[in-house]
XYZ file of C-alpha atoms in Angstrom:
586
model
C 74.567 -129.577 -51.205
C 76.748 -132.464 -51.920
C 80.528 -132.122 -53.518
C 81.489 -134.647 -55.737
C 85.212 -135.214 -56.247
C 86.271 -136.726 -59.582
C 89.706 -137.837 -58.032
C 89.344 -141.201 -56.937
C 92.539 -140.822 -54.876
C 90.665 -138.235 -52.544
C 88.850 -140.300 -49.978
C 87.909 -140.717 -46.279
C 88.984 -137.662 -44.117
C 90.454 -135.956 -47.416
C 87.172 -136.346 -49.136
C 85.513 -134.865 -46.245
C 87.831 -131.877 -46.119
C 87.723 -131.112 -49.908
C 84.533 -129.001 -49.661
C 85.714 -127.038 -46.820
C 89.163 -126.583 -48.483
C 87.123 -125.335 -51.631
C 85.148 -123.032 -49.744
C 88.353 -121.523 -48.030
C 89.985 -121.128 -51.621
C 86.712 -119.288 -52.621
C 86.852 -117.073 -49.415
C 90.620 -116.251 -49.905
C 90.262 -115.052 -53.529
C 86.839 -113.797 -54.006
C 86.498 -110.153 -54.989
C 83.667 -109.392 -52.324
C 84.846 -108.314 -49.042
C 83.111 -109.431 -45.585
C 83.307 -107.379 -42.560
C 82.163 -107.168 -38.846
C 81.738 -104.049 -36.748
C 80.686 -103.021 -33.427
C 77.644 -101.112 -33.096
C 79.754 -98.026 -32.282
C 81.679 -98.312 -35.669
C 85.030 -100.113 -34.419
C 86.294 -102.683 -36.936
C 86.098 -106.333 -35.624
C 86.960 -108.712 -38.575
C 87.994 -108.130 -42.119
C 88.131 -110.828 -44.951
C 91.309 -110.958 -46.982
C 89.265 -109.359 -50.175
C 88.175 -106.542 -48.013
C 91.772 -105.911 -46.786
C 93.118 -106.119 -50.389
C 90.000 -103.876 -51.382
C 91.045 -101.107 -48.912
C 94.669 -101.188 -49.977
C 96.075 -102.946 -46.761
C 98.397 -106.039 -46.382
C 97.136 -107.454 -43.245
C 93.716 -107.272 -41.277
C 95.574 -105.770 -38.054
C 96.929 -102.893 -40.371
C 93.293 -102.373 -41.579
C 91.941 -102.249 -38.248
C 94.522 -100.013 -36.844
C 93.908 -97.346 -39.478
C 90.031 -97.632 -39.559
C 89.480 -96.691 -35.935
C 85.837 -95.671 -36.481
C 83.735 -96.116 -39.483
C 81.947 -92.868 -39.226
C 85.379 -90.819 -39.048
C 87.874 -93.075 -41.220
C 85.696 -94.627 -43.731
C 82.894 -92.738 -45.358
C 84.001 -89.625 -47.512
C 80.630 -88.235 -46.685
C 80.414 -88.773 -42.869
C 76.682 -88.385 -42.977
C 76.479 -91.762 -44.982
C 77.144 -93.539 -41.562
C 74.203 -91.960 -39.993
C 72.057 -92.804 -42.853
C 73.353 -96.687 -42.697
C 72.746 -96.712 -39.036
C 69.391 -95.457 -39.247
C 68.272 -97.634 -41.961
C 69.827 -100.756 -40.718
C 68.599 -100.392 -37.173
C 64.882 -99.595 -38.264
C 64.960 -102.576 -40.762
C 67.340 -104.739 -39.145
C 69.439 -105.021 -42.478
C 70.515 -102.884 -45.480
C 71.034 -103.955 -49.096
C 73.056 -102.304 -51.922
C 73.957 -99.454 -49.857
C 76.202 -97.151 -51.992
C 78.880 -94.887 -50.617
C 82.419 -93.170 -51.598
C 84.874 -94.502 -49.001
C 88.462 -93.861 -48.257
C 90.805 -96.666 -49.483
C 93.924 -96.164 -47.223
C 96.498 -93.380 -46.112
C 97.066 -91.972 -49.381
C 93.615 -90.571 -49.301
C 92.605 -92.354 -52.582
C 88.848 -93.101 -52.612
C 86.707 -95.739 -54.301
C 82.928 -96.564 -54.731
C 81.438 -99.483 -52.832
C 78.068 -101.149 -52.368
C 77.291 -102.616 -48.999
C 74.670 -105.137 -47.847
C 74.699 -105.885 -44.010
C 72.681 -106.809 -41.026
C 72.315 -106.558 -37.459
C 73.492 -109.741 -35.404
C 71.930 -110.046 -31.947
C 73.537 -111.586 -28.816
C 72.130 -114.330 -26.752
C 69.851 -112.050 -25.075
C 68.465 -110.787 -28.284
C 70.088 -107.343 -28.076
C 72.168 -105.734 -30.950
C 75.636 -106.885 -30.751
C 77.396 -106.131 -33.889
C 77.055 -105.403 -37.645
C 77.995 -107.977 -40.187
C 78.063 -107.499 -44.005
C 79.697 -107.699 -47.513
C 81.227 -104.919 -49.666
C 81.872 -104.839 -53.321
C 84.085 -102.471 -55.382
C 81.748 -100.601 -57.933
C 84.050 -97.846 -58.812
C 84.396 -98.584 -62.512
C 80.575 -98.719 -62.824
C 80.021 -95.921 -60.713
C 82.638 -93.466 -62.693
C 80.655 -94.502 -65.835
C 77.634 -93.615 -64.341
C 78.741 -90.221 -63.129
C 80.227 -89.471 -66.639
C 76.862 -90.471 -68.244
C 75.038 -88.139 -65.896
C 77.695 -85.391 -66.648
C 77.007 -86.012 -70.482
C 73.263 -85.945 -69.915
C 73.507 -82.806 -68.231
C 75.739 -81.199 -71.017
C 73.278 -83.003 -73.552
C 70.302 -81.346 -72.015
C 72.251 -77.717 -71.998
C 73.100 -78.242 -75.621
C 69.532 -79.287 -76.418
C 68.428 -75.524 -75.283
C 71.246 -73.958 -76.880
C 71.791 -72.513 -80.685
C 74.584 -74.668 -82.255
C 75.852 -71.619 -84.161
C 75.625 -68.710 -81.887
C 75.318 -70.238 -78.434
C 72.314 -68.392 -77.603
C 69.331 -70.065 -75.951
C 67.260 -71.754 -78.550
C 63.506 -72.199 -79.086
C 63.281 -75.046 -77.010
C 64.816 -72.863 -74.076
C 62.510 -70.211 -74.584
C 59.333 -72.563 -74.519
C 60.703 -74.103 -71.507
C 61.200 -70.607 -69.793
C 57.504 -69.604 -70.713
C 56.248 -72.785 -69.592
C 57.932 -72.947 -66.149
C 57.733 -69.111 -65.324
C 53.900 -68.490 -66.516
C 51.486 -67.975 -63.512
C 47.867 -68.748 -64.306
C 46.814 -64.936 -64.064
C 49.886 -63.202 -65.983
C 49.764 -61.774 -69.339
C 52.914 -63.022 -70.885
C 53.530 -62.787 -74.488
C 56.361 -63.292 -76.929
C 58.245 -60.713 -78.881
C 60.020 -61.593 -81.869
C 62.704 -59.558 -83.910
C 63.507 -60.626 -87.572
C 66.578 -59.375 -89.029
C 65.808 -57.906 -92.330
C 67.740 -59.011 -95.452
C 69.596 -61.731 -93.196
C 69.868 -64.267 -96.152
C 71.620 -61.422 -98.120
C 73.896 -60.652 -95.328
C 74.859 -64.248 -94.735
C 75.592 -64.717 -98.370
C 77.861 -61.740 -98.422
C 79.820 -62.369 -95.272
C 79.539 -65.985 -94.701
C 78.077 -68.161 -91.946
C 80.524 -67.573 -89.220
C 80.328 -63.616 -89.708
C 76.705 -63.788 -89.977
C 76.494 -65.677 -86.644
C 78.719 -62.947 -84.817
C 76.357 -60.384 -86.176
C 73.200 -62.354 -84.496
C 75.137 -62.556 -81.210
C 75.683 -58.805 -81.274
C 72.248 -57.970 -82.129
C 70.973 -60.333 -79.376
C 73.476 -58.453 -77.212
C 71.812 -55.114 -77.904
C 68.330 -56.400 -77.251
C 69.566 -57.601 -73.890
C 70.824 -54.081 -73.144
C 67.691 -52.404 -74.283
C 65.408 -54.900 -72.442
C 67.495 -56.476 -69.713
C 64.343 -58.305 -68.336
C 64.278 -60.311 -71.420
C 65.204 -63.954 -72.027
C 66.741 -63.671 -75.466
C 66.359 -66.811 -77.495
C 67.287 -67.482 -81.400
C 64.173 -69.350 -82.459
C 65.459 -69.632 -86.302
C 68.385 -68.293 -88.622
C 67.068 -64.813 -88.476
C 64.900 -64.589 -85.598
C 65.491 -63.650 -82.051
C 62.631 -63.632 -79.511
C 61.828 -62.974 -75.840
C 59.011 -63.180 -73.445
C 57.283 -59.750 -72.398
C 54.584 -58.476 -70.409
C 51.530 -57.653 -72.789
C 48.837 -56.370 -70.206
C 49.064 -52.927 -72.083
C 49.426 -53.827 -75.959
C 50.353 -50.018 -76.725
C 52.853 -50.068 -74.097
C 54.324 -53.396 -75.314
C 54.564 -52.270 -79.274
C 56.391 -48.967 -77.983
C 58.930 -51.379 -76.007
C 59.305 -53.302 -79.323
C 59.617 -50.282 -81.545
C 62.381 -48.795 -79.072
C 64.214 -51.986 -79.431
C 64.113 -51.889 -83.288
C 65.197 -48.243 -83.035
C 68.053 -48.991 -80.596
C 69.558 -51.796 -82.723
C 69.508 -49.756 -86.175
C 73.123 -49.230 -86.251
C 75.996 -50.898 -88.243
C 77.535 -54.168 -86.794
C 81.409 -53.969 -87.301
C 82.614 -57.288 -88.729
C 85.902 -58.242 -90.251
C 84.656 -57.522 -93.623
C 83.390 -53.939 -92.538
C 80.330 -52.499 -91.110
C 76.956 -54.145 -91.952
C 73.812 -51.853 -91.630
C 71.224 -53.760 -89.165
C 67.369 -53.373 -89.307
C 65.032 -55.267 -87.330
C 61.188 -55.268 -87.537
C 59.327 -56.725 -84.385
C 56.316 -59.019 -83.917
C 54.253 -59.437 -80.815
C 51.889 -62.369 -79.583
C 49.982 -62.755 -76.330
C 49.142 -66.121 -74.775
C 45.926 -67.246 -76.055
C 44.482 -70.738 -74.914
C 42.174 -71.154 -77.893
C 44.972 -70.596 -80.731
C 46.299 -73.741 -82.420
C 49.328 -71.845 -83.327
C 52.210 -71.923 -80.864
C 52.807 -68.334 -79.386
C 56.395 -68.255 -80.684
C 55.271 -68.815 -84.036
C 52.499 -66.274 -83.849
C 55.225 -63.675 -82.801
C 57.222 -64.632 -85.718
C 54.413 -64.468 -88.024
C 53.564 -61.146 -86.600
C 56.985 -60.023 -87.470
C 56.573 -61.087 -90.887
C 53.055 -59.418 -91.165
C 54.768 -56.021 -90.063
C 57.559 -56.357 -92.616
C 54.977 -56.878 -95.430
C 53.046 -53.685 -94.035
C 56.297 -51.510 -93.672
C 55.720 -51.483 -89.877
C 58.411 -51.544 -87.248
C 56.248 -53.846 -85.062
C 53.052 -55.095 -84.730
C 50.685 -57.679 -83.177
C 49.838 -61.222 -84.744
C 46.763 -60.700 -87.100
C 44.972 -63.936 -87.247
C 42.556 -62.961 -89.880
C 45.353 -61.869 -92.310
C 47.293 -65.191 -91.562
C 44.232 -67.128 -92.503
C 43.034 -70.689 -91.660
C 45.623 -73.339 -89.939
C 43.647 -75.876 -91.821
C 45.649 -75.137 -94.704
C 48.322 -77.542 -93.368
C 45.848 -80.309 -94.083
C 45.702 -78.911 -97.715
C 49.593 -79.248 -97.917
C 49.146 -82.794 -96.604
C 46.822 -84.008 -99.389
C 49.214 -82.322 -101.620
C 52.114 -84.404 -100.198
C 50.094 -87.714 -100.812
C 49.443 -86.809 -104.215
C 53.176 -86.081 -104.386
C 53.821 -89.683 -103.527
C 52.072 -90.938 -106.671
C 53.391 -88.494 -109.007
C 57.215 -88.786 -107.837
C 57.510 -85.332 -106.502
C 57.874 -87.279 -103.151
C 60.680 -89.413 -102.819
C 63.300 -90.989 -100.967
C 67.304 -90.193 -100.969
C 69.960 -92.402 -99.096
C 72.969 -91.280 -97.317
C 75.826 -93.706 -96.823
C 77.149 -95.098 -93.239
C 80.916 -95.789 -93.013
C 82.006 -98.647 -90.958
C 85.166 -97.301 -89.328
C 86.702 -100.763 -88.626
C 86.340 -102.346 -91.877
C 86.759 -99.313 -93.894
C 83.626 -99.969 -96.109
C 80.261 -98.329 -96.635
C 77.688 -100.932 -95.028
C 74.711 -98.989 -94.507
C 72.330 -96.218 -95.755
C 69.952 -93.920 -94.032
C 66.710 -93.367 -95.944
C 65.630 -89.691 -95.749
C 62.016 -88.153 -97.279
C 62.398 -85.351 -99.806
C 59.573 -83.432 -101.493
C 59.963 -81.033 -104.454
C 56.591 -79.297 -104.731
C 55.372 -78.929 -108.350
C 54.802 -75.263 -107.595
C 56.381 -74.039 -104.433
C 59.698 -76.007 -105.247
C 61.530 -78.085 -102.644
C 59.718 -78.296 -99.202
C 62.020 -78.806 -96.022
C 61.343 -81.870 -94.115
C 61.378 -79.542 -90.994
C 58.036 -78.247 -92.594
C 56.202 -81.421 -93.727
C 57.211 -83.813 -91.164
C 55.771 -81.751 -88.085
C 52.750 -81.176 -90.339
C 52.486 -84.672 -90.948
C 52.797 -85.617 -87.189
C 50.087 -82.742 -86.127
C 47.536 -83.879 -88.766
C 48.042 -87.706 -88.106
C 49.250 -88.249 -91.803
C 52.868 -89.218 -90.168
C 51.750 -92.946 -90.482
C 50.718 -92.875 -94.069
C 54.008 -90.994 -94.812
C 56.199 -93.669 -92.912
C 54.228 -96.546 -94.572
C 54.835 -95.219 -97.898
C 58.551 -94.787 -97.069
C 58.917 -98.455 -95.740
C 57.370 -99.996 -98.880
C 59.314 -97.654 -101.151
C 62.495 -98.565 -99.294
C 61.729 -102.211 -99.492
C 61.172 -102.077 -103.244
C 64.342 -99.968 -104.081
C 66.535 -102.262 -101.714
C 65.694 -104.979 -104.251
C 66.763 -102.687 -107.054
C 70.137 -102.222 -105.327
C 70.578 -105.883 -104.495
C 70.060 -106.653 -108.420
C 72.817 -104.379 -109.109
C 75.123 -105.623 -106.301
C 74.581 -103.001 -103.782
C 74.001 -104.850 -100.441
C 73.253 -102.504 -97.588
C 71.159 -102.192 -94.392
C 68.768 -99.313 -94.736
C 67.747 -97.130 -91.925
C 64.534 -95.222 -91.520
C 63.228 -92.911 -88.729
C 60.231 -93.934 -87.001
C 58.225 -91.188 -85.341
C 57.886 -91.437 -81.700
C 54.137 -91.094 -82.169
C 53.859 -94.137 -84.226
C 55.378 -96.429 -81.466
C 52.294 -95.908 -79.650
C 49.743 -96.259 -82.723
C 48.735 -100.044 -82.771
C 47.164 -99.722 -86.086
C 50.420 -98.492 -87.533
C 52.423 -101.249 -85.725
C 49.896 -103.908 -87.228
C 50.149 -102.799 -90.833
C 53.930 -102.423 -90.358
C 54.350 -105.799 -89.099
C 52.166 -107.182 -91.767
C 54.419 -105.367 -94.505
C 57.645 -107.121 -93.033
C 56.169 -110.515 -92.956
C 56.166 -110.474 -96.830
C 59.661 -109.363 -97.263
C 63.183 -110.269 -96.498
C 64.253 -106.654 -96.611
C 67.393 -105.640 -94.267
C 65.885 -102.788 -92.461
C 66.739 -100.689 -89.232
C 64.090 -98.539 -87.453
C 65.639 -95.299 -85.652
C 63.760 -94.390 -82.696
C 64.557 -91.435 -80.153
C 65.028 -92.476 -76.563
C 63.056 -89.436 -75.330
C 59.827 -90.555 -77.025
C 60.286 -93.985 -75.547
C 60.214 -92.334 -72.007
C 56.978 -90.796 -72.670
C 55.006 -94.052 -72.914
C 57.781 -96.549 -72.138
C 55.311 -99.904 -71.600
C 53.885 -99.396 -75.019
C 56.959 -98.111 -76.881
C 59.168 -101.111 -75.647
C 56.594 -103.434 -76.524
C 56.363 -102.280 -80.079
C 60.230 -102.257 -80.490
C 60.504 -105.702 -79.077
C 57.825 -106.629 -81.755
C 59.768 -104.788 -84.539
C 62.973 -106.581 -83.189
C 61.381 -110.161 -83.296
C 60.361 -109.577 -87.076
C 64.134 -109.091 -87.736
C 64.278 -105.247 -87.789
C 67.394 -103.742 -86.351
C 66.747 -100.953 -83.647
C 68.742 -97.587 -83.417
C 68.261 -95.281 -80.773
C 68.565 -91.747 -82.649
C 69.669 -88.389 -81.524
C 71.320 -89.750 -78.301
C 72.600 -86.665 -76.505
C 70.042 -84.113 -77.625
C 67.627 -84.575 -74.971
C 66.820 -86.076 -71.605
C 68.612 -89.535 -71.489
C 67.699 -92.037 -68.812
C 69.982 -94.860 -68.016
C 67.189 -96.941 -67.016
C 65.445 -96.769 -70.067
C 68.497 -97.074 -72.255
C 69.169 -100.361 -70.482
C 65.644 -101.555 -71.205
C 65.471 -100.591 -74.974
C 66.517 -103.806 -76.862
C 68.552 -101.708 -79.446
C 71.527 -102.878 -81.633
C 72.631 -99.423 -82.219
C 73.051 -95.925 -80.858
C 73.393 -92.956 -82.804
C 75.299 -89.995 -81.156
C 73.869 -86.558 -82.445
C 76.039 -83.944 -84.225
C 75.728 -81.622 -81.411
C 77.297 -84.128 -79.004
C 80.546 -84.291 -81.169
C 80.857 -81.166 -83.134
C 83.529 -79.694 -80.580
C 85.253 -82.979 -80.331
C 88.367 -81.593 -81.480
C 88.506 -78.407 -79.187
C 88.021 -79.667 -75.935
C 89.355 -82.808 -73.805
C 85.988 -82.970 -71.721
C 83.961 -83.478 -74.886
C 86.178 -86.393 -75.896
C 85.766 -87.610 -72.356
C 82.134 -87.550 -72.486
C 81.931 -88.971 -76.056
C 84.329 -91.772 -74.883
C 81.966 -92.654 -71.873
C 78.794 -92.949 -73.946
C 80.674 -95.424 -76.485
C 82.037 -97.297 -73.801
C 78.431 -97.552 -72.120
C 76.966 -98.570 -75.488
C 79.291 -101.176 -76.022
C 78.694 -102.520 -72.561
C 75.140 -102.728 -73.460
C 75.685 -104.527 -76.480
C 75.290 -101.696 -78.907
C 77.293 -100.371 -81.947
C 78.015 -96.599 -82.175
C 77.162 -94.163 -85.053
C 78.247 -90.884 -84.881
C 76.062 -88.603 -87.155
C 76.534 -85.121 -88.852
C 80.249 -85.538 -89.293
C 81.625 -82.798 -91.579
C 85.111 -83.148 -91.400
C 87.785 -85.887 -91.288
C 89.601 -84.938 -88.122
C 86.558 -85.410 -86.266
C 85.939 -88.770 -87.860
C 89.777 -89.736 -87.170
C 89.094 -88.552 -83.377
C 85.961 -90.594 -83.331
C 87.539 -93.890 -84.602
C 90.116 -93.444 -81.894
C 87.439 -93.270 -79.278
C 86.117 -96.461 -80.229
C 83.001 -95.418 -82.404
C 81.955 -98.012 -84.875
C 80.166 -96.119 -87.815
C 79.988 -92.560 -89.088
C 77.590 -90.572 -91.229
C 77.719 -87.035 -92.543
C 78.634 -84.841 -95.729
C 82.328 -85.491 -95.171
C 81.423 -89.113 -96.228
C 78.658 -88.396 -98.492
C 75.680 -86.255 -99.302
C 72.448 -87.990 -99.658
C 71.458 -89.201 -103.109
C 68.276 -90.531 -104.955
C 68.371 -94.164 -105.868
C 69.384 -93.881 -109.596
C 72.657 -92.097 -108.355
C 73.685 -95.125 -106.636
C 72.507 -97.582 -109.170
C 74.187 -95.547 -111.936
C 77.309 -95.623 -109.978
C 77.593 -98.985 -108.385
C 81.217 -98.452 -107.957
C 80.630 -95.312 -105.729
C 80.570 -97.333 -102.420
C 84.012 -98.998 -102.709
C 85.568 -95.884 -104.113
C 84.307 -93.400 -101.921
C 85.012 -95.798 -98.893
C 88.732 -95.815 -99.928
C 88.767 -91.902 -100.356
C 87.185 -91.635 -96.603
C 89.901 -94.123 -95.355
C 92.857 -92.231 -96.869
C 91.576 -88.912 -95.661
C 91.262 -90.292 -92.063
C 94.946 -91.568 -92.474
C 95.905 -88.017 -93.624
C 94.206 -86.279 -90.718
C 96.321 -85.158 -87.751
C 96.292 -86.940 -84.438
C 94.027 -85.099 -81.719
C 96.264 -83.582 -79.278
């Protein structure tokens, strides 16, 4: 390589020295350290950058302090043995990460080393020579992220209201503990009149009651794993090689729990009903659902406990009828879209909406998305529903624009659809003929299941001008490697991740780490499920970009927003004032 000097005064000997001087300046001021040690670990040489990195003033001071690399360098001395083994076997080593001591204070940093063996004239190993870089900031972020991932995994298997294991935890336990020959089943216990109890004493007291009932079941059945699978139902795994014995156990638990629970508002009578379901490989219904249905069947029969009756339950294909009715409801107007605003913290304005599906059945009344969306996924109708949603959103966004409402609209895309090439083709065709401002929300865990196809689909959507959001971050198994690969504009932190933000400093640290990571990857951060302004103020202080939740607005249909065009700026100003009034986090 030739170095050109633009200064005409530099010539002759000075010109010849210029490249050398430049290299010396780079050597003096680079942040990457260079070192050389003997084969036994004694320090032989350290560059100025390495001396500074280690907290010393001179190379001599460093060498005197670090007499042996294995004893005075690595926090974990075994890392030296690993280093030696790999470098001797391969002749070199790259990106070897370790935590090392810096200087006499005992402070530590994280570094990555790349080194090689240098031979003498006889071809025998003489010393090690390498470079070292301080990666402490990155490593601490990775550690915080891993801590957050572990907490998120724990939270994903925990009932948010009671702290009990949830349905997912029970499913995981059954799957991993079941042997091929065992007779594992599930016992479910429904708390009678739970809705009435909840209305009378409130949610917090009702949750205390659930915890007390779970404690009683654990005392009566100590070998069980007690989980809350829905608002009124607790469940556990149980041995069912003998149906009569298993039902006797359920009856004993029902009897043992049939005594009042003392709450702040007085004594509340508790009555349970039990349901039992064995594992059946041929059943299309999940074993936990069968146990819960068995409890409902027992309640209808006025029994204490009973076994799941498939004949009484009927044909699961009724779900197909429900889906047929859902598609008809799209034409009748009973199936519709509501929009929940997203508040931009920095500007204090509402700049986006999330589109949510709603269904008001003409006979059954409102049907929860937690019912019709899983049914749509199970029957393959999720693509039909999502395409209808996209078309409807595009149409209604045009109506909003005509009224002066300009906002990006987000829609959740089922993970199943990321691998559905027909859906992807049809959706791209729809998008080709519109100038809609949309954002597709996808869950990271669904990307991990089939990363190659999912990432290809996401890139196609992004190339078509669609923003990409990583939804429900913190509720499942998050992978930094895949998070970095997803070409997303936005990361949404789930409610379970921030609900205790005001209570514990550790939660604030984990949320802050996630926000910093997202920003480092070029993404904005949206916190969803925010129900109080104190949490919103705390999130603003931690650097979150946007927020979504009931404290900002409930979701409403298009006509609500069109009839109240001024609602956006008015509500945004109200939110801004509430944030200011909220106390700072201690």
